[in-house]
């Protein structure tokens, strides 16, 4: 191994094996994926996110929510926990860029949060102060996505202000919290997150569809009910 | 034939080689140490925020996700990259028996590199993160990064090609492999993920491939280069077996990139399967390394050595073997440990316990040779070792054990999720202590470097001279 060119060539060849396998070949195998028509509903799946939700994906990326949240349902335990009706497959991520699978579950998986939590106000309050909803939550507050606005004495709160509990409103002492456009976009993104269309490679179990959480339900962190 | 000392002393006088490396390598090491402190400060804030989420909550810039990404990128591209480049320049020159080619170009490259890393970290903090784990720098920071790297790498490569000592040593191969691995991985990421992203989960395959190449070939390979250089040299024993070293090297290069895939990933099954096999096959290079160094040491203490440099290298070696072993076995239990703190802990052991400790050994070995003076006094070096070891273990162990429990609980849907999170908080409180100790150790490294440099470059400082005569006595 004293010939430098031979050594370089060897290094190049050795590194390129995994490069071909994991960089080049997936383009050939997965590059041809297209949206498909779902038999039961006739819908095309997946469809590109609407504009607002797409902006929300950027907020999710910028703040690295993926540091604590995965978006990937594995067969078995994840389904039992109520994180999705079926495993997630390549088809589900067709329009994501970046695809934010995440590698840590400090918080719950969010692949199907759009099917689980349907209340925008729940999401907004949760982002504003997670501990208002989940006791001792270790999710950080995203208060910087909200504007604090003075409320004239006796004036009615603005229609888009956060609908907080009476105690919390009192604590704000004549101010109200109004979501910034980023907060609304983020919630639109969360609402768009669902991977529950029945696919050929990942059919739904006998009873299809996730039961959406009731609006008053605090969170789906609680065990899945059978 | 296989003792690094012999090969390097022949051709050119070492002093002349060291003089050629002085400026760029000292600059690289010093800025690496400063980035290490930056990474440690950010890591400490992130760890505090895990159990005190109300801390600094109003700030977008300091939100947990951004701080975490900024910390890991400061470690990888601020500290690791520059430490590796410094080691590479010096070792290729020394082992090749030839002065460094174009030290000024290397120095200029290093300055630009630091600017580019600053832009990248600033971008992450400002919310421009790319969203790809391990490669969060925004795309606008990357071209300058790659240009600066190319300048330094060309100096390293020309030095290697210029070598007067034809006999190759294993450290040279590992360093050359690492020298290619980083730009290859980052160029792939930049072109296929950041600038014009490919569709869907193919992004994930690329992201994981690039991360695995960086972890195994770039960081792991560089740590091994240092260990293979220092252990025989400081024990004054020839390397036991050159062919084992060769086999280990080539297998690492071929297999490394495959080991980043996770079970249950929404990827074609064959990919995940090959990844599992590759992980298991990594046992061979691991064993080759372990056996080779064991036989080289031939019963002499490495971890308990009197010499601190050897201890750093020894701890790095054991952490490397342990972390890689766990990674190799992980396909067997990944259903349980995936997505848990367990993997975070093992990764911490690999990055901070194996890689960083090996780099500290290199820095403590190389810098006195470049500056012509020994460390001001030995005890801050000893303290750095103690703090670093405690810091690594107090982060890696609680996360590994806490994560193991977390994994078991996550598999059982009757255990409430919030209960699992709450249980984990204890582990995170301990990691904060670990991060503080690690930060203190990193500050000592900077202090040691600065004191040495001040004494070196402010001649006739009477106080410093006095200190030298005191500290030099050991």
XYZ file of C-alpha atoms in Angstrom:
700
model
C 0.000 0.000 0.000
C 2.806 2.405 -0.745
C 1.359 3.717 -3.952
C -0.567 6.838 -3.115
C -2.848 6.738 -6.189
C -3.789 3.159 -5.403
C -4.622 4.096 -1.828
C -6.789 7.010 -2.970
C -8.556 4.811 -5.475
C -9.147 2.219 -2.796
C -10.608 4.776 -0.406
C -12.823 6.091 -3.156
C -14.045 2.629 -4.107
C -14.654 1.577 -0.498
C -16.703 4.654 0.335
C -18.668 4.490 -2.875
C -20.242 1.106 -2.083
C -22.529 2.543 0.578
C -22.925 5.720 -1.468
C -24.351 3.753 -4.387
C -26.510 1.675 -2.111
C -28.032 4.454 -0.039
C -27.767 7.572 -2.176
C -27.961 6.549 -5.813
C -30.076 3.422 -5.691
C -32.936 4.909 -3.637
C -33.357 7.533 -6.347
C -33.914 4.741 -8.834
C -36.191 2.736 -6.580
C -38.071 5.520 -4.795
C -37.762 8.311 -7.334
C -40.642 6.824 -9.295
C -43.128 7.005 -6.399
C -46.272 8.876 -7.366
C -49.463 9.810 -5.550
C -51.984 6.986 -5.802
C -55.764 6.822 -5.877
C -57.241 5.354 -2.714
C -59.763 2.710 -3.711
C -62.275 3.278 -0.935
C -62.560 7.028 -1.259
C -61.286 7.834 -4.722
C -58.993 10.448 -3.214
C -55.485 11.014 -4.469
C -52.941 10.273 -1.748
C -50.861 12.067 -0.701
C -51.641 15.558 -1.896
C -49.347 18.529 -1.489
C -49.953 20.557 1.657
C -52.035 23.679 1.307
C -49.977 26.910 1.422
C -50.546 27.814 5.059
C -49.655 24.323 6.275
C -46.557 24.398 4.113
C -45.507 27.623 5.843
C -46.145 25.900 9.132
C -43.759 23.126 8.143
C -41.102 25.825 7.872
C -41.854 26.978 11.412
C -41.605 23.378 12.597
C -38.249 23.060 10.815
C -36.884 26.400 12.024
C -37.578 25.564 15.672
C -36.478 21.966 15.349
C -39.588 20.448 16.897
C -38.149 17.189 15.513
C -35.601 17.298 18.355
C -38.368 15.911 20.570
C -41.030 14.610 18.208
C -40.846 11.779 15.724
C -43.183 11.450 12.778
C -42.973 7.782 12.192
C -45.354 5.036 13.246
C -43.767 1.631 13.600
C -45.843 -1.523 13.548
C -46.803 -2.855 16.976
C -46.346 -0.762 20.077
C -46.799 2.609 18.358
C -50.172 1.565 17.008
C -51.244 0.224 20.391
C -50.314 3.547 21.922
C -52.758 5.231 19.571
C -50.197 7.032 17.486
C -51.637 5.792 14.224
C -53.839 3.109 12.684
C -51.050 1.614 10.568
C -47.308 1.874 10.111
C -46.022 4.777 8.031
C -44.476 4.020 4.661
C -42.528 5.871 1.984
C -45.745 7.041 0.297
C -46.703 9.128 3.331
C -43.688 11.431 3.023
C -43.817 12.039 -0.710
C -44.280 15.807 -0.519
C -42.216 16.575 2.576
C -39.013 18.584 2.210
C -37.307 18.220 4.558
C -38.734 14.902 5.729
C -38.627 15.313 9.502
C -38.836 11.782 10.867
C -37.075 12.798 14.057
C -34.926 10.500 16.169
C -36.131 11.180 19.696
C -39.438 10.742 21.451
C -39.208 13.154 24.290
C -42.720 14.071 23.183
C -45.322 11.864 21.490
C -45.158 10.891 17.840
C -46.905 13.437 15.641
C -47.386 11.489 12.402
C -51.148 11.474 13.050
C -51.637 14.461 15.296
C -53.916 15.939 12.611
C -56.310 13.040 13.134
C -55.976 13.103 16.906
C -56.347 16.691 17.939
C -58.821 18.668 15.893
C -59.097 21.807 17.971
C -57.033 24.761 16.754
C -57.444 26.557 20.051
C -56.116 23.525 21.932
C -53.010 23.611 19.765
C -52.555 27.360 20.198
C -52.876 27.239 23.949
C -50.581 24.241 24.077
C -47.930 26.051 22.044
C -48.354 29.155 24.155
C -47.922 27.323 27.439
C -47.929 23.522 27.367
C -48.304 23.437 31.151
C -51.763 24.971 30.892
C -52.841 21.671 29.349
C -50.457 18.990 30.538
C -49.270 19.235 34.096
C -45.466 19.479 34.347
C -45.114 19.116 30.598
C -41.484 19.279 29.550
C -42.375 20.771 26.202
C -40.994 24.307 26.002
C -43.316 27.253 25.661
C -43.461 28.905 22.247
C -44.607 32.231 23.579
C -42.560 34.037 20.963
C -45.124 32.942 18.402
C -47.670 35.232 20.109
C -48.012 38.972 20.539
C -48.973 40.459 23.872
C -51.470 43.218 23.299
C -52.913 45.723 25.782
C -56.651 45.515 26.256
C -58.439 48.813 26.972
C -60.509 48.698 30.104
C -63.899 47.207 29.394
C -63.032 46.480 25.759
C -63.934 43.110 24.318
C -61.024 40.832 23.480
C -60.127 40.630 19.811
C -61.777 37.728 18.034
C -58.461 36.045 17.222
C -56.992 36.304 20.724
C -56.230 33.117 22.653
C -59.232 31.810 24.528
C -57.619 31.229 27.867
C -59.099 30.030 31.115
C -60.358 32.743 33.514
C -57.380 32.339 35.890
C -54.910 32.637 33.066
C -56.706 35.666 31.653
C -56.527 37.284 35.060
C -52.833 36.601 35.250
C -52.323 38.579 32.028
C -53.652 41.696 33.811
C -55.429 43.503 31.040
C -53.420 42.059 28.194
C -54.382 39.486 25.613
C -52.266 37.073 23.619
C -52.736 37.110 19.865
C -51.176 34.388 17.732
C -48.691 35.608 15.141
C -49.069 34.303 11.574
C -46.342 31.753 12.308
C -48.390 30.229 15.114
C -51.443 29.894 12.881
C -49.344 28.366 10.118
C -47.794 25.898 12.557
C -51.209 24.797 13.739
C -52.354 24.387 10.128
C -49.319 22.177 9.605
C -50.062 20.084 12.695
C -53.655 19.698 11.516
C -52.384 18.482 8.158
C -50.287 15.724 9.721
C -52.028 12.424 9.230
C -50.908 9.168 7.740
C -54.080 7.132 7.911
C -55.117 6.576 4.310
C -55.368 2.857 3.565
C -52.543 1.913 1.214
C -51.826 -1.283 -0.623
C -48.506 -1.718 1.202
C -49.964 -0.582 4.523
C -53.655 -1.444 4.791
C -55.722 -0.370 7.769
C -56.678 -2.931 10.377
C -60.237 -4.244 10.242
C -61.876 -1.104 11.604
C -60.421 1.717 9.556
C -59.945 5.267 10.710
C -58.600 6.782 13.869
C -61.148 7.932 16.330
C -60.415 11.616 16.636
C -59.910 12.798 20.174
C -62.884 14.562 21.663
C -62.472 18.300 21.669
C -62.395 18.442 25.411
C -59.893 15.636 25.712
C -56.750 17.101 27.228
C -54.355 15.105 25.132
C -53.905 11.735 23.591
C -50.941 11.026 25.742
C -53.204 8.851 27.774
C -53.282 5.176 26.901
C -55.145 4.165 23.792
C -58.544 2.734 24.565
C -59.231 -0.561 22.994
C 8.945 -0.992 10.696
C 5.749 -0.236 12.476
C 6.821 2.107 15.200
C 5.769 5.589 14.219
C 8.847 7.071 15.860
C 11.238 5.254 13.630
C 9.662 6.216 10.368
C 9.380 9.866 11.157
C 12.773 10.681 12.555
C 14.734 9.621 9.531
C 14.112 11.901 6.610
C 13.944 15.480 7.823
C 14.632 16.721 11.279
C 11.386 16.753 13.230
C 12.065 20.269 14.414
C 11.937 21.616 10.897
C 8.670 19.798 10.215
C 7.149 21.084 13.421
C 8.154 24.617 12.531
C 6.349 24.341 9.193
C 3.157 23.210 10.940
C 3.288 25.697 13.772
C 0.996 28.470 12.616
C -1.869 26.589 10.960
C -1.982 23.757 13.473
C -1.855 25.985 16.545
C -4.554 28.154 15.015
C -6.721 25.123 14.248
C -6.311 23.683 17.746
C -6.993 26.945 19.521
C -10.118 27.735 17.560
C -11.225 24.114 17.963
C -10.939 24.502 21.728
C -12.940 27.721 21.658
C -15.718 26.070 19.668
C -15.639 23.209 22.129
C -16.438 25.679 24.894
C -19.210 27.210 22.787
C -20.683 23.754 22.188
C -20.448 22.959 25.885
C -22.215 26.180 26.910
C -25.014 25.539 24.420
C -25.208 21.898 25.504
C -25.499 22.962 29.118
C -28.373 25.330 28.324
C -30.138 22.580 26.375
C -29.714 20.121 29.205
C -31.048 22.656 31.727
C -34.032 23.330 29.536
C -34.935 19.657 29.531
C -35.924 19.798 33.181
C -36.505 23.554 33.469
C -38.535 24.277 30.341
C -39.475 27.694 31.654
C -35.866 28.872 31.468
C -35.366 31.588 28.796
C -38.751 30.645 27.397
C -39.514 33.940 25.714
C -36.663 33.778 23.249
C -37.000 32.269 19.793
C -33.239 32.219 19.370
C -32.682 30.211 22.526
C -35.529 27.748 22.091
C -34.570 24.155 22.887
C -34.513 22.792 19.346
C -32.276 25.531 17.992
C -29.853 25.421 20.925
C -29.524 21.677 20.628
C -28.755 21.821 16.907
C -26.362 24.732 17.414
C -24.520 22.801 20.113
C -24.063 19.647 18.068
C -22.969 21.561 14.970
C -20.526 23.668 16.983
C -19.074 20.433 18.305
C -18.888 18.722 14.916
C -17.767 21.496 12.631
C -16.243 23.955 15.068
C -14.354 21.561 17.326
C -14.137 18.169 15.633
C -13.368 19.290 12.110
C -10.606 21.649 13.171
C -9.071 19.237 15.636
C -9.023 16.569 12.928
C -7.520 18.913 10.367
C -4.814 20.016 12.791
C -3.958 16.405 13.576
C -4.008 15.528 9.885
C -1.643 18.300 8.837
C 0.845 17.533 11.570
C 0.729 13.754 11.358
C 0.937 13.561 7.595
C 3.962 15.839 7.727
C 5.636 13.980 10.574
C 4.918 10.480 9.314
C 5.891 11.480 5.791
C 9.132 13.005 7.008
C 8.509 16.203 5.089
C 7.561 19.764 5.995
C 3.981 20.900 5.558
C 3.249 22.188 2.068
C 1.930 25.772 1.908
C 1.232 26.427 5.589
C -0.101 29.892 4.765
C -2.821 28.484 2.527
C -3.804 26.131 5.314
C -3.932 29.027 7.754
C -6.074 31.083 5.420
C -8.357 28.090 4.924
C -8.691 27.730 8.677
C -9.669 31.389 9.078
C -12.351 31.080 6.388
C -13.564 27.838 7.924
C -14.151 29.587 11.244
C -16.081 32.368 9.558
C -18.229 29.865 7.692
C -18.972 27.894 10.861
C -19.947 31.145 12.592
C -22.346 31.942 9.776
C -23.772 28.429 9.951
C -24.339 28.492 13.714
C -25.785 31.977 13.462
C -28.135 30.699 10.764
C -29.370 27.862 12.977
C -29.978 30.242 15.887
C -31.806 32.625 13.551
C -34.129 29.845 12.407
C -32.561 28.958 9.068
C -31.702 25.399 10.042
C -31.894 22.969 7.144
C -33.960 20.497 9.150
C -31.654 17.547 8.370
C -30.271 16.060 11.545
C -26.509 16.470 11.821
C -26.410 18.817 8.845
C -28.420 21.752 10.108
C -26.229 24.463 8.608
C -28.261 26.522 6.130
C -27.215 25.989 2.527
C -25.711 29.473 2.267
C -23.004 28.608 4.800
C -21.874 25.453 3.042
C -19.994 26.698 -0.074
C -17.521 28.724 2.014
C -17.145 25.737 4.294
C -16.278 23.443 1.417
C -13.876 25.932 -0.191
C -12.016 26.459 3.069
C -11.886 22.709 3.603
C -10.544 22.113 0.110
C -7.716 24.584 0.697
C -6.623 22.839 3.883
C -7.177 19.354 2.491
C -5.041 20.132 -0.565
C -2.177 21.157 1.721
C -2.570 17.890 3.599
C -2.736 15.860 0.409
C 0.279 17.535 -1.203
C 2.228 16.963 1.982
C 1.321 13.305 1.830
C 2.286 13.043 -1.844
C 5.567 14.806 -1.056
C 6.492 12.360 1.642
C 10.060 11.158 1.780
C 9.224 8.254 3.999
C 7.638 5.699 1.657
C 6.633 3.195 4.286
C 3.006 3.886 5.119
C 1.614 3.764 8.649
C -1.959 2.933 9.577
C -2.666 6.412 10.973
C -2.015 7.901 7.562
C -4.666 5.711 5.936
C -7.276 6.520 8.528
C -6.565 10.225 8.210
C -6.743 10.125 4.435
C -10.006 8.212 4.588
C -11.392 10.843 6.946
C -10.038 13.622 4.769
C -12.170 12.369 1.866
C -15.201 11.320 3.875
C -16.250 14.728 5.175
C -16.400 16.651 1.879
C -17.977 13.696 0.128
C -20.746 13.428 2.677
C -21.333 17.161 2.879
C -21.277 17.671 -0.874
C -23.896 14.946 -1.221
C -26.032 16.576 1.464
C -25.657 20.038 -0.017
C -26.553 19.032 -3.565
C -29.235 16.399 -2.914
C -30.853 17.734 0.262
C -30.227 21.423 0.752
C -30.136 22.984 -2.688
C -32.449 20.748 -4.676
C -33.980 18.151 -2.348
C -34.813 14.749 -3.767
C -38.328 13.497 -3.158
C -39.662 11.857 -0.043
C -37.873 9.321 2.096
C -34.897 9.120 -0.261
C -33.877 12.206 1.728
C -33.834 10.107 4.853
C -31.599 7.473 3.281
C -29.148 10.182 2.219
C -29.258 11.910 5.591
C -28.584 8.671 7.463
C -25.861 7.598 5.054
C -24.052 10.918 5.450
C -24.404 10.810 9.248
C -23.056 7.278 9.373
C -20.078 8.154 7.171
C -19.270 11.090 9.401
C -19.652 9.086 12.585
C -17.763 5.961 11.552
C -15.234 7.040 8.947
C -14.640 10.698 9.730
C -14.869 10.849 13.521
C -14.186 7.188 14.282
C -11.389 6.918 11.742
C -9.663 10.054 13.019
C -9.908 8.878 16.614
C -8.341 5.566 15.587
C -5.591 7.378 13.700
C -4.648 9.201 16.886
C -4.903 6.104 19.036
C -2.822 4.001 16.643
C -0.219 6.745 16.609
C -0.012 7.504 20.287
C -0.388 4.149 21.974
C 2.617 2.453 20.320
C 4.638 5.621 20.505
C 4.078 6.435 24.153
C 4.486 2.829 25.209
C 7.534 2.628 22.992
C 6.375 -0.625 21.465
C 5.995 -1.506 17.793
C 2.479 -1.973 16.453
C 1.645 -5.625 16.880
C 0.264 -6.431 13.464
C 0.055 -4.317 10.355
C -2.361 -6.572 8.459
C -4.940 -6.458 11.232
C -4.773 -2.706 11.016
C -5.223 -2.859 7.248
C -8.228 -5.176 7.470
C -9.839 -3.016 10.129
C -9.327 0.089 8.041
C -10.818 -1.234 4.816
C -13.767 -2.873 6.509
C -14.572 0.355 8.337
C -14.557 2.262 5.063
C -16.773 -0.226 3.259
C -19.228 -0.852 6.101
C -19.327 2.504 7.880
C -21.834 4.210 5.603
C -24.345 1.365 5.897
C -24.692 1.446 9.639
C -26.970 4.447 10.030
C -30.318 2.862 9.170
C -32.990 2.246 11.749
C -35.430 -0.585 12.086
C -39.010 0.143 11.217
C -37.938 3.033 9.012
C -40.312 3.793 6.140
C -37.644 2.637 3.708
C -37.437 -0.436 1.497
C -36.835 -3.439 3.698
C -33.670 -4.563 1.919
C -31.932 -1.339 2.896
C -32.647 -1.812 6.554
C -31.579 -5.471 6.333
C -28.243 -4.626 4.723
C -27.786 -1.992 7.394
C -28.316 -4.644 10.078
C -25.818 -7.017 8.467
C -23.302 -4.209 8.069
C -23.661 -3.352 11.738
C -22.954 -6.927 12.742
C -20.001 -7.186 10.355
C -18.531 -4.134 12.103
C -17.587 -6.628 14.811
C -14.600 -7.639 12.666
C -12.900 -4.258 12.347
C -13.751 -3.609 15.972
C -12.114 -6.815 17.026
C -9.120 -6.163 14.789
C -8.558 -2.814 16.480
C -9.045 -4.166 19.980
C -6.784 -7.163 19.536
C -4.076 -5.211 17.756
C -3.808 -2.596 20.476
C -4.149 -5.147 23.239
C -1.224 -7.096 21.833
C 0.725 -3.900 21.242
C 0.340 -2.825 24.850
C 1.223 -6.356 25.899
C 0.147 -5.916 29.480
C 1.290 -2.317 29.943
C -1.250 -0.010 31.515
C -2.935 2.346 29.079
C -5.924 3.628 31.001
C -4.026 3.774 34.272
C -0.848 5.111 32.724
C 1.162 7.772 34.481
C 1.296 9.778 31.262
C -1.878 11.874 30.865
C -1.730 11.876 27.094
C -1.798 8.110 27.113
C -4.699 8.124 29.545
C -6.734 10.383 27.304
C -6.002 8.089 24.370
C -6.745 5.017 26.447
C -10.099 6.327 27.633
C -10.890 7.269 24.048
C -10.087 3.753 22.943
C -12.262 2.082 25.560
C -15.153 4.426 24.891
C -14.773 3.755 21.177
C -14.847 0.007 21.659
C -17.825 0.171 24.014
C -19.908 2.587 21.944
C -19.210 0.712 18.726
C -20.017 -2.596 20.367
C -23.399 -1.304 21.504
C -24.051 0.068 18.040
C -23.102 -3.250 16.472
C -25.526 -5.109 18.713
C -28.304 -2.576 18.392
C -30.322 -4.324 15.649
C -31.154 -6.891 18.331
C -32.843 -4.450 20.672
C -33.566 -1.432 18.535
C -37.336 -1.907 18.746
C -36.909 -0.958 22.358
C -34.141 1.624 22.239
C -34.975 3.493 19.053
C -36.240 7.029 19.740
C -35.138 6.845 23.388
C -32.474 8.584 25.450
C -30.517 5.357 25.260
C -29.343 6.163 21.749
C -28.617 9.740 22.806
C -26.409 8.433 25.604
C -24.520 6.024 23.368
C -23.998 8.756 20.820
C -22.651 10.991 23.554
C -20.223 8.283 24.581
C -19.014 7.969 20.996
C -18.667 11.689 20.312
C -17.437 12.977 23.644
C -15.994 9.862 25.248
C -14.251 8.314 22.265
C -13.660 10.994 19.708
C -13.089 14.113 21.793
C -10.866 12.332 24.303
C -8.669 10.987 21.502
C -8.412 14.514 20.107
C -7.448 15.879 23.527
C -4.656 13.310 23.628
C -3.480 14.503 20.226
C -3.634 18.153 21.189
C -1.741 17.595 24.429
C 0.851 15.572 22.560
C 1.312 17.846 19.558
C 1.107 21.378 20.938
C 4.259 21.242 23.105
C 6.178 20.055 20.071
C 4.949 22.981 18.028
C 5.467 25.662 20.608
C 8.713 24.270 21.922
C 7.563 24.477 25.519
C 5.851 21.979 27.750
C 2.507 22.583 29.429
C 2.675 25.390 32.009
C 2.185 22.879 34.705
C 0.866 19.392 34.590
C -1.939 19.664 37.057
C -4.473 21.529 34.866
C -3.985 18.733 32.350
C -4.707 16.179 35.052
C -7.755 18.129 36.094
C -8.974 18.309 32.537
C -8.743 14.542 32.315
C -10.688 14.002 35.519
C -13.384 16.533 34.658
C -13.749 15.225 31.126
C -14.107 11.609 32.218
C -16.649 12.507 34.893
C -18.471 14.798 32.469
C -18.787 12.139 29.798
C -19.910 9.416 32.156
C -22.439 11.588 33.979
C -24.150 12.365 30.700
C -23.850 9.033 28.911
C -24.718 6.666 31.766
C -27.919 8.280 33.089
C -29.208 8.634 29.552
C -28.347 5.048 28.701
C -29.991 3.609 31.815
C -32.906 6.037 31.817
C -33.398 5.429 28.119
C -33.445 1.686 28.557
C -36.304 2.047 31.050
C -38.036 4.581 28.868
C -37.876 2.121 25.982
C -39.471 -0.652 28.004
C -42.244 1.672 29.159
C -42.930 2.982 25.676
C -43.596 -0.550 24.482
C -46.355 -0.893 27.054
C -49.385 1.180 26.045
C -50.900 0.932 29.519
C -48.205 3.277 30.867
C -49.168 6.871 30.375
C -46.830 8.902 28.196
C -46.628 11.843 30.552
C -45.614 9.469 33.314
C -42.742 8.231 31.159
C -41.581 11.793 30.498
C -41.703 12.701 34.146
C -39.645 9.676 35.143
C -36.956 10.706 32.695
C -36.403 14.050 34.376
C -34.123 12.585 37.030
C -31.717 11.351 34.359
C -31.673 14.794 32.816
C -30.875 16.491 36.090
C -27.775 14.331 36.371
C -26.753 15.142 32.806
C -26.750 18.831 33.716
C -24.087 18.100 36.312
C -22.138 16.188 33.663
C -22.400 19.082 31.238
C -21.092 21.496 33.869
C -18.056 19.317 34.568
C -17.403 18.904 30.858
C -17.612 22.664 30.361
C -15.138 23.220 33.188
C -12.779 20.740 31.553
C -13.103 22.471 28.202
C -12.304 25.799 29.825
C -9.177 24.256 31.293
C -8.127 23.132 27.824
C -8.539 26.664 26.511
C -6.691 28.046 29.540
C -3.823 25.606 29.040
C -3.542 26.504 25.378
C -3.728 30.227 25.951
C -1.121 30.185 28.699
C 1.254 28.212 26.532
C 0.747 30.492 23.566
C 1.114 33.668 25.581
C 4.364 32.428 27.006
C 5.520 31.398 23.571
C 4.650 34.530 21.678
C 5.270 37.257 24.260
C 8.995 36.825 24.673
C 10.779 37.979 27.789
C 7.745 38.095 29.911
C 9.511 37.722 33.188
C 6.507 36.371 34.993
C 5.931 33.767 32.344
C 9.542 32.722 32.417
C 9.300 32.250 36.134
C 6.193 30.181 35.695
C 7.916 28.076 33.089
C 10.767 27.204 35.350
C 8.340 26.278 38.088
C 5.899 24.331 35.985
C 8.518 22.771 33.776
C 9.923 20.925 36.740
C 6.920 18.568 36.751
